[in-house]
Coordinates of C-alpha atoms in Angstrom, one line a residue:
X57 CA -34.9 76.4 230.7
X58 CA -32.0 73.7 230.8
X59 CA -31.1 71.7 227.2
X60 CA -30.8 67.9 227.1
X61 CA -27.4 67.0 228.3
X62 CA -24.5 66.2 226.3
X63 CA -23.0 63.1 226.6
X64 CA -20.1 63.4 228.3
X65 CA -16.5 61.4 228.2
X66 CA -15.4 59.8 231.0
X67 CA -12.8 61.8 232.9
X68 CA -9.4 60.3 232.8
X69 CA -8.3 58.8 235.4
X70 CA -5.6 61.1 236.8
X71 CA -7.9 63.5 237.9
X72 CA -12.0 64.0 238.1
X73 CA -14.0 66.5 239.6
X74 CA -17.1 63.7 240.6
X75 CA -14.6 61.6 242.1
X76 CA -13.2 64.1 244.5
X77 CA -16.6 65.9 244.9
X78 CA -17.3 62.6 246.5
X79 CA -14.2 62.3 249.2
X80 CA -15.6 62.6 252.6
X81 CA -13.1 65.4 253.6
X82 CA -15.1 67.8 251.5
X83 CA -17.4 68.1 254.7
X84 CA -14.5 70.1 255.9
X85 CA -15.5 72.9 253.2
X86 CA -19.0 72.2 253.5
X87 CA -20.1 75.1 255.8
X88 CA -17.9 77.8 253.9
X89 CA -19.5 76.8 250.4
X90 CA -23.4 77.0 252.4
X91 CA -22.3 80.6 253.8
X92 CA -20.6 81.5 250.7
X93 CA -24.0 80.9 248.6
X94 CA -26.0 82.6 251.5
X95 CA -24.2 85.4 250.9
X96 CA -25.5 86.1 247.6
X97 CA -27.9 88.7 247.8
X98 CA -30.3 86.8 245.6
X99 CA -29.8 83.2 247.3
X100 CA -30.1 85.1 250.7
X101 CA -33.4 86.9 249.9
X102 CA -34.7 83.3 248.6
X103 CA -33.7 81.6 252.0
X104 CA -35.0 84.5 253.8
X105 CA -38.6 83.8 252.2
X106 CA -38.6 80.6 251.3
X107 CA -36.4 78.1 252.5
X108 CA -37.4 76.3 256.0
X109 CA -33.8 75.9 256.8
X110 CA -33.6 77.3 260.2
X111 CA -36.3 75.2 261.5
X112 CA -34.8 71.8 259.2
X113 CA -31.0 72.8 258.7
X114 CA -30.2 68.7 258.7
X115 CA -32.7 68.4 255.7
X116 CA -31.3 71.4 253.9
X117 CA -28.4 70.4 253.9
X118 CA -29.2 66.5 252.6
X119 CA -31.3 68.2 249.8
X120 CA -27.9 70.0 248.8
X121 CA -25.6 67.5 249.0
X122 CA -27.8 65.1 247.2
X123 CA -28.4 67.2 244.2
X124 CA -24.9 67.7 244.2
X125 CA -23.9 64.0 244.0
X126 CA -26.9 63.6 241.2
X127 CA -25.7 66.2 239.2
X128 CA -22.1 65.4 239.3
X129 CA -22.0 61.4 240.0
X130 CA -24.8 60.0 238.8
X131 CA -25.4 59.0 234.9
X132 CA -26.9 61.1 232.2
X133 CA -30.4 60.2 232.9
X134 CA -30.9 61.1 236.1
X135 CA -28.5 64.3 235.7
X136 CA -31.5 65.1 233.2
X137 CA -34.1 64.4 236.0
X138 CA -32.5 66.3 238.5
X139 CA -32.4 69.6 236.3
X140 CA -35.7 69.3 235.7
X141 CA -36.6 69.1 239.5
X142 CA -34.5 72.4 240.4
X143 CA -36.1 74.2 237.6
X144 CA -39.3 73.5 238.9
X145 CA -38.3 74.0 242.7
X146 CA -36.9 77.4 241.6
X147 CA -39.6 78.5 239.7
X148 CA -41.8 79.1 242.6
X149 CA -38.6 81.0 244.4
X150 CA -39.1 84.7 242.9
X151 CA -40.6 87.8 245.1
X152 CA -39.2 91.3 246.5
X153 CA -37.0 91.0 249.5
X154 CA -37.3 93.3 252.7
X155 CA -35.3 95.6 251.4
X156 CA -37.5 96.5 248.6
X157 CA -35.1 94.4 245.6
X158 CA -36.8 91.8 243.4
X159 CA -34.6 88.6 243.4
X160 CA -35.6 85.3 241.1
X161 CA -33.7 81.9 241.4
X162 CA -33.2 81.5 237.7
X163 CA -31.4 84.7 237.3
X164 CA -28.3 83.6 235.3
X165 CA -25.5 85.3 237.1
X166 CA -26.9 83.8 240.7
X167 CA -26.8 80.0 239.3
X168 CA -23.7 80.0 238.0
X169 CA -22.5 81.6 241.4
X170 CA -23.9 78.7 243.2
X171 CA -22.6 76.3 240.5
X172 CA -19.2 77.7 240.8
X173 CA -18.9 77.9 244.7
X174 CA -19.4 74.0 244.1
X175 CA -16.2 73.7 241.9
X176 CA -14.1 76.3 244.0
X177 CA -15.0 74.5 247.4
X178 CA -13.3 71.4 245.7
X179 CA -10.0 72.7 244.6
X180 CA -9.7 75.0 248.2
X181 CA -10.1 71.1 249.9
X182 CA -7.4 70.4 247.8
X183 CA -5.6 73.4 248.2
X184 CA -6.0 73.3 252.3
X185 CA -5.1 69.9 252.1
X186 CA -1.2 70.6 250.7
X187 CA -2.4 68.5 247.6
X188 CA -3.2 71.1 245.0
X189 CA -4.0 70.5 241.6
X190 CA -1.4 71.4 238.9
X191 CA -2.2 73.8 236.3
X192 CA -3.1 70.8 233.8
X193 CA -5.1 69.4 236.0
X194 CA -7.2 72.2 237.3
X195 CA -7.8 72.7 233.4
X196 CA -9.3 69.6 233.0
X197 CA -11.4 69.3 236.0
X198 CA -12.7 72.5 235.4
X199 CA -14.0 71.1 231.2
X200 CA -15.5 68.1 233.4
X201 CA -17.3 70.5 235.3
X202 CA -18.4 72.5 232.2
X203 CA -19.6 70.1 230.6
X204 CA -22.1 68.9 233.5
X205 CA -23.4 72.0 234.1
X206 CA -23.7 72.8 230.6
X207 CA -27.5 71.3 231.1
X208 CA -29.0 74.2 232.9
X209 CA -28.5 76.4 229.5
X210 CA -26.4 79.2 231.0
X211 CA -25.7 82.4 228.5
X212 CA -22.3 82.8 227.0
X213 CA -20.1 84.6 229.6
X214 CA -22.1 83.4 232.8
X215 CA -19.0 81.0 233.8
X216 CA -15.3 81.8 233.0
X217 CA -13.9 80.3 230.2
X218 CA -11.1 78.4 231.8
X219 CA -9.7 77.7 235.0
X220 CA -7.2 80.4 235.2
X221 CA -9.7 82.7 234.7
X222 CA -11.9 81.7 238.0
X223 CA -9.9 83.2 240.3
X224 CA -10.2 86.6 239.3
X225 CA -14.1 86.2 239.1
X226 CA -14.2 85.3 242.2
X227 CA -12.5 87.9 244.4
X228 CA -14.7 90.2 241.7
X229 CA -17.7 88.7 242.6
X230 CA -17.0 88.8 246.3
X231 CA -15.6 92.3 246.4
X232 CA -18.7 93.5 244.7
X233 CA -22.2 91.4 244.5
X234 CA -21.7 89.5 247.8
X235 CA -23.8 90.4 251.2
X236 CA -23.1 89.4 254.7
X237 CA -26.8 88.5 254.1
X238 CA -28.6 87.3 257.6
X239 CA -28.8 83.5 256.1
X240 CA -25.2 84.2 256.0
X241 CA -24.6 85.7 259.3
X242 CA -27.2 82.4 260.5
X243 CA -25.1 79.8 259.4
X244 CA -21.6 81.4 260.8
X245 CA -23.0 81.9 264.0
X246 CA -26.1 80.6 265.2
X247 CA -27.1 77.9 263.3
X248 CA -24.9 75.0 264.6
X249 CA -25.8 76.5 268.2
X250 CA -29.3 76.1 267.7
X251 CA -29.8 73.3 265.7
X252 CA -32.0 70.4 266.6
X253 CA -30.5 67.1 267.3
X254 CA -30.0 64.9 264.2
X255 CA -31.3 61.3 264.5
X256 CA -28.4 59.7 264.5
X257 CA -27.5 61.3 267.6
X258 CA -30.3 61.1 269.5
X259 CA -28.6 58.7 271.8
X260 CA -26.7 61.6 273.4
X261 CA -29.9 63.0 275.0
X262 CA -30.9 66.4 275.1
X263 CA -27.9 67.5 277.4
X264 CA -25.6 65.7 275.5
X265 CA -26.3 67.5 272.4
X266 CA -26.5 70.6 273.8
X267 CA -22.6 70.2 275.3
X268 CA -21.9 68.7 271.4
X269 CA -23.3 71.6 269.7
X270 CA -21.6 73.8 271.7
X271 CA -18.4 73.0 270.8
X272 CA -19.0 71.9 267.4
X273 CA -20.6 75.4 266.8
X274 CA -17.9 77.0 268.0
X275 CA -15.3 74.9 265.7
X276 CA -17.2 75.2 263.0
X277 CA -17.4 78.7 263.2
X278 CA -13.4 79.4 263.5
X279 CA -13.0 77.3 260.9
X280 CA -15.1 78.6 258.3
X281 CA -14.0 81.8 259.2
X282 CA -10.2 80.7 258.5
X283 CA -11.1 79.5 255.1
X284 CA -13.1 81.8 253.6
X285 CA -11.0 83.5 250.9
X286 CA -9.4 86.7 252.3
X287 CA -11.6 89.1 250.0
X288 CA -14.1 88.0 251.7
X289 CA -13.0 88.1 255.1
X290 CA -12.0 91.8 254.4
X291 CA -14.9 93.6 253.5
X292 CA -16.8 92.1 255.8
X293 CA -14.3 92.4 258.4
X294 CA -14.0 88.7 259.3
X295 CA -10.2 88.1 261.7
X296 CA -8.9 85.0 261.3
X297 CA -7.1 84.5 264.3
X298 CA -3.9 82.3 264.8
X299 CA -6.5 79.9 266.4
X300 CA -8.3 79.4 263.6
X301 CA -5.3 79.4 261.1
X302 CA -3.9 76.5 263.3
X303 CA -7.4 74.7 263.3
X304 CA -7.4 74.6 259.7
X305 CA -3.9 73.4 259.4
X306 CA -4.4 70.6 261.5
X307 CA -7.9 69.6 260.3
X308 CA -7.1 69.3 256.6
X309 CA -3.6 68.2 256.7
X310 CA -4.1 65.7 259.2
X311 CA -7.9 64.7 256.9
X312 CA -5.8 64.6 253.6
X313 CA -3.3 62.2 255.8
X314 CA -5.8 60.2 256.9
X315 CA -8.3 60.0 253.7
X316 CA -5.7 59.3 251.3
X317 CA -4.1 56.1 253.3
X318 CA -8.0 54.3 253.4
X319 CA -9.3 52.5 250.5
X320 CA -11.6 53.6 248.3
X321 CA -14.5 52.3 249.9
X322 CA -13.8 54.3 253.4
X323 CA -12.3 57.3 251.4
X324 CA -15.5 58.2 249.6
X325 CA -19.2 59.2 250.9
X326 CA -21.5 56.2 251.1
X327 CA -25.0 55.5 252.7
X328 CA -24.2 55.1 256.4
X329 CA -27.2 53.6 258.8
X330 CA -28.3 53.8 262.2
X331 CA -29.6 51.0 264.4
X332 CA -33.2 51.0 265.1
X333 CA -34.8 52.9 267.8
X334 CA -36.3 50.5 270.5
X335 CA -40.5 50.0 270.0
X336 CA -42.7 51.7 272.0
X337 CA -44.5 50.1 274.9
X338 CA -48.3 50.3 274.9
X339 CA -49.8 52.6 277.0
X340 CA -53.5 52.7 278.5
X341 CA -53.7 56.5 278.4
X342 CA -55.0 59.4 275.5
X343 CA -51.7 59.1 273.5
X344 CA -52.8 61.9 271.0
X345 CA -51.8 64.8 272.9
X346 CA -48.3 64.1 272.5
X347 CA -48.4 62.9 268.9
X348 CA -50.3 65.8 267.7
X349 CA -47.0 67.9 269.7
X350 CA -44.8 65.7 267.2
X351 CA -47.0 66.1 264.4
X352 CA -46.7 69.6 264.8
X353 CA -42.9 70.3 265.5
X354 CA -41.9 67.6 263.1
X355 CA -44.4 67.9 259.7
X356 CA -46.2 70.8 260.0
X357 CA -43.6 73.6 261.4
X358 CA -41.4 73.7 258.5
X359 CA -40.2 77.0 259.3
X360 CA -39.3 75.8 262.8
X361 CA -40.9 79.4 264.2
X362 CA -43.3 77.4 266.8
X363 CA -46.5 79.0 264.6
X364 CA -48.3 77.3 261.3
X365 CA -48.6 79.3 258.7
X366 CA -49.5 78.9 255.1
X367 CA -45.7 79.4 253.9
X368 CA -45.6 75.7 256.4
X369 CA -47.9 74.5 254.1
X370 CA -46.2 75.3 251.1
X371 CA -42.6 73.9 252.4
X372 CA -44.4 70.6 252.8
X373 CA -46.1 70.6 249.1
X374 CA -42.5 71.5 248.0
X375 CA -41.1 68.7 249.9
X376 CA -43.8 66.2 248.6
X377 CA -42.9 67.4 245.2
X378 CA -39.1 67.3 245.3
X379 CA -39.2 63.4 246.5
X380 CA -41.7 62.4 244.1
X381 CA -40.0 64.7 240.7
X382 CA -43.4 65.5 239.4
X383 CA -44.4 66.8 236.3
X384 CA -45.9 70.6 236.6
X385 CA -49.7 69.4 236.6
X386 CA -48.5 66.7 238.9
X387 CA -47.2 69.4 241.1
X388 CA -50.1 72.0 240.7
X389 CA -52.4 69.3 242.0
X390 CA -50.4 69.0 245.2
X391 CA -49.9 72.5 246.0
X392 CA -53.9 73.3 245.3
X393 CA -54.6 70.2 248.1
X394 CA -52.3 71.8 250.4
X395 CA -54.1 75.1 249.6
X396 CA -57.0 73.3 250.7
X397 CA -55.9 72.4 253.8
X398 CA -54.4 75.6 255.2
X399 CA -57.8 77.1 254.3
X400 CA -59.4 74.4 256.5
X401 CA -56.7 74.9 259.2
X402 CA -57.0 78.7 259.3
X403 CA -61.0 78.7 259.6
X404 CA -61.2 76.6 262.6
X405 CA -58.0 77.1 264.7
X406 CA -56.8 80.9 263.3
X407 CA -58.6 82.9 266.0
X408 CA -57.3 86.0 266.0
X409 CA -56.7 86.3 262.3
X410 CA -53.5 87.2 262.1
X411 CA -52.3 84.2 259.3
X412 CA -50.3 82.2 262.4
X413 CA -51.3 78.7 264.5
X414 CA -50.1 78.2 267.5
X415 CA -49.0 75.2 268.4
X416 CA -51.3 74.6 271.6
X417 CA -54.1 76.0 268.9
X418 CA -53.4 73.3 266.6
X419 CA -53.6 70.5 269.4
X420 CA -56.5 72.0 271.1
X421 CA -58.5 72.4 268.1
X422 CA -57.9 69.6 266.2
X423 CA -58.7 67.1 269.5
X424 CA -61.8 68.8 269.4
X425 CA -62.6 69.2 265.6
X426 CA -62.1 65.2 265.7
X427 CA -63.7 64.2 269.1
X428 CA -66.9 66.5 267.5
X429 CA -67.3 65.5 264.0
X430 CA -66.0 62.0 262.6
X431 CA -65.9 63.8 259.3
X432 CA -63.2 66.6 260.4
X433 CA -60.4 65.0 258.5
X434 CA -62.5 65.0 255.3
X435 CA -61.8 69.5 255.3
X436 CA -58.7 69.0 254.8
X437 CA -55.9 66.4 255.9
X438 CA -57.2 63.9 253.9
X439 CA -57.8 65.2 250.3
X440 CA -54.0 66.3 250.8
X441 CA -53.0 63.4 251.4
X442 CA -55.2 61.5 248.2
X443 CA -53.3 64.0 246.2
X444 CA -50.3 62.7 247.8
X445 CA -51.0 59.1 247.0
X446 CA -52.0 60.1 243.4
X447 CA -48.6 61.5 242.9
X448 CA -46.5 58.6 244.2
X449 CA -48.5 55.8 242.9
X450 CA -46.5 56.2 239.6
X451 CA -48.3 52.9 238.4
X452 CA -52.0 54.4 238.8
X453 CA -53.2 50.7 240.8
X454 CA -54.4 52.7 243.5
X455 CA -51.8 51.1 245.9
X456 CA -48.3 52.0 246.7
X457 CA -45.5 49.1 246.2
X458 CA -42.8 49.6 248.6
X459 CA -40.9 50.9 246.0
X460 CA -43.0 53.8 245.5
X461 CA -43.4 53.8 249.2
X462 CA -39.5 54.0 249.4
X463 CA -39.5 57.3 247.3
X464 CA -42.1 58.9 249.6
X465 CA -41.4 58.6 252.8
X466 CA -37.4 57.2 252.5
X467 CA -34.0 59.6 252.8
X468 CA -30.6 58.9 254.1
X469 CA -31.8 59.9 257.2
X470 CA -34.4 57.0 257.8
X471 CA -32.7 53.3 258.5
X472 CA -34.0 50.6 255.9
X473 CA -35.7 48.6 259.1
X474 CA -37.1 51.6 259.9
X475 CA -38.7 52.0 256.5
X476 CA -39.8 48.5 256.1
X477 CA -41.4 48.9 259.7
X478 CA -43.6 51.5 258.9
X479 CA -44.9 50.4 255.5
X480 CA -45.5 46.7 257.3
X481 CA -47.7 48.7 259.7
X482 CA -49.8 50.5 257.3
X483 CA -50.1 47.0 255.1
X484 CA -52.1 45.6 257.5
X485 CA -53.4 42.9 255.8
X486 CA -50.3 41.7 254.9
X487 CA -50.5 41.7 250.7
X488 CA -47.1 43.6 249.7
X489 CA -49.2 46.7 249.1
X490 CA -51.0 49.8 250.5
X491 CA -54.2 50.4 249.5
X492 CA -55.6 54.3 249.8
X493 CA -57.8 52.6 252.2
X494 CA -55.2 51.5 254.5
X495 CA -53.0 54.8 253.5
X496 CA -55.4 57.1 254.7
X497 CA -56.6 55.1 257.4
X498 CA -53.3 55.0 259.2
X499 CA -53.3 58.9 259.3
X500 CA -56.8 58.4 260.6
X501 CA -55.4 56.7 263.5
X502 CA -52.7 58.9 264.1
X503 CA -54.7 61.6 264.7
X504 CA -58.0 60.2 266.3
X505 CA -56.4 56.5 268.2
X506 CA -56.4 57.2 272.1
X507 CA -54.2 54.0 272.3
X508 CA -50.5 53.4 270.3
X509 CA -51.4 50.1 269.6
X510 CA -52.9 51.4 266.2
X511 CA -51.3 50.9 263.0
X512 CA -51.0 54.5 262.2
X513 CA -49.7 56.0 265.7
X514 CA -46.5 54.9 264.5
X515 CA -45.9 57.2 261.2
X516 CA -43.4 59.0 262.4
X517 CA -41.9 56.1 263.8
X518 CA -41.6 54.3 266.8
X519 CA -39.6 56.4 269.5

């Protein structure tokens, strides 16, 4: 269990570890610090079972990044908050992998390997930059980095004591605990090739994105390859060809170039938006075939496998949880309505038994469970989605604010007009608030209006 954080100097100017954490070059070491902590065998067995990053990888990544940037740059309060939230995420993140091995998230060496990949990818951008950090100053980065992680309570002898002393533990650590785990293997090589379109490409089209992600996987791939360290590379027999080697040169060279001549405002990561997707013109037909396809692929499927299961169902209580930073009852509360609703989802549309819905089975079933009984959405959906409403209405007024809407439904990923579109269609008399009334009745429509005139058709919003 973490302890309450110290309170923590200020880093002096010369140098800080939360200030260059934040420099948008670090994206250049981004996907060797991912397959570096996949290759735990611990981390790997818990992506392997848990994680619903192959079918999400855009979302996994934004939950990683984000923590990082609350546990590094935000202030003491909600570095607290954020501890609290990965203890309880990684709680639930224990079991025995297929090879027969029990693995638990809190184990003490596995954090601090994950903690410590964080520091190390920041001195290598640094390093692969041609701007290293002096002795001194990799000293006192590394007590700034101490210091924040000192929260999560790690025994004596988990980290290395100094600086000086990581780059032994490393090479040990990779020449000795480290797998070329299959989440590993996934995110060198298939990943990018695979990878849905984020939204803020969408305007390539489907071909567009397919040519992108060719490449980029491809780039991606020699580069991460060229910068993992050479222990690594070696034992799991990784060449890095002059290619590569070139690639890397030219990438972070010509990034440190080009970062460190912008101002501070362009140098660092900030929220970045996307314009608005165009509304969608009414049609006379039986819109809910198609928006029970979305429904499907882009809520329910969390393991992006093309079948529902009840490991779906338990991604998207997670989910609900990790925007919302519930307390433990709050949480069990959540996960128990979810329960409820796989049961519900597994008696009517599971007919074979075997623990999978397809998704054809889901549309098919759920057109009819609807069309049949008006009732149908009481089994299930809806009591999940009371408990959701519970959990963000923080105030207990039975309605949700748009601030508390905000932390539901908002991310980096979804534009502010976007946001305030959706909540002004589900407030549909116009009162600044949501009522559980017009909350639930917007999922209503969603999944029973034949028209996309209807509030609720546009949830998942409006292309």
């Amino acid at each position: 269990m973490a302890s309450k954080p110290p309170t923590s100097p200020a880093a002096g100017p010369a140098v800080s570890f939360r200030r260059d954490l934040g420099e948008w070059r670090i994206g250049l070491v981004a996907w060797r610090l991912l397959v570096l902590q996949a290759s735990h065998p611990v981390v790997g067995a818990g992506m392997a079972e848990h994680s619903t990053y192959r079918g999400h990888p855009w979302r996994r990544i934004e939950h990683t990044l984000g923590s990082g940037r609350r546990l590094f740059q935000a202030d003491e309060e909600q570095l607290w908050r954020e501890v609290q939230r990965l203890d309880r995420a990684h709680r639930r993140i224990r079991g025995t992998g297929g090879d027969g091995r029990p693995y638990d998230a809190h184990d003490p060496g596995t954090r601090a390997w994950v903690l410590l990949t964080l520091f190390e990818s920041v001195v290598t951008m640094r390093e692969l930059g041609g701007d290293p950090y002096s002795g001194d100053e990799l000293e006192e980065l590394y007590r700034e980095f101490r210091e924040v992680v000192g929260v999560f309570g790690l025994p004596d002898g988990a980290l290395p004591p100094t600086a000086a002393d990581l780059p032994a533990y490393l090479v040990r650590t990779a020449a000795e605990e480290l797998e070329f785990t299959d989440a590993a293997r996934h995110l060198l090589y298939e990943m990018l090739h695979e990878a849905p379109c984020p939204r803020r490409l969408r305007f390539l089209g489907p071909v567009g994105w397919r040519l992108l992600r060719a490449v980029l996987g491809r780039l991606v791939t020699e580069l991460t390859v060229a910068d993992l360290p050479p222990v690594y590379r070696e034992r799991f027999g990784l060449v890095r060809t002059r290619r590569a080697a070139l690639l890397s040169r030219l990438l972070h060279r010509g990034g440190r170039v080009l970062m460190t001549g912008l101002p501070d405002r362009y140098r660092y990561r900030s929220a970045a938006g996307r314009p608005p997707a165009a509304p969608r013109r009414p049609s006379g037909r039986d819109t809910r075939p198609p928006r029970l396809d979305r429904f499907f692929r882009e809520v329910l499927d969390q393991t992006g496998d093309g079948h529902l299961t009840v490991r779906d169902l338990q991604a998207m209580a997670h989910n609900v949880c990790w925007q919302l930073e519930l307390s433990e009852d709050g949480e069990a509360r959540v996960y128990t309505a979810f329960e409820v609703w796989w049961e519900q989802l597994r008696a009517t549309m599971d007919a074979d038994g075997d623990g999978r819905i397809s998704q054809a089975e889901f549309v098919a079933a759920t057109l009819a469970g609807c069309d049949r009984d008006p009732a149908y959405l009481e089994g299930g959906l809806l009591p999940a989605l009371r408990a959701v409403l519970a959990a963000a209405d923080t105030d207990q007024d039975g309605r949700l604010d748009f601030a508390e809407y905000r932390v539901l439904f908002g991310s980096r990923r979804v534009h502010p007009a976007e946001l305030s579109h959706g909540f002004r269609q589900l407030d549909t008399d116009g009162d600044g608030v949501i009522t559980a009334d017009e909350f639930l009745r917007a999922f209503v429509d969603y999944f029973t209006a034949r028209a996309a005139s209807a509030p609720g058709t546009q949830l998942l919003g409006r292309a």
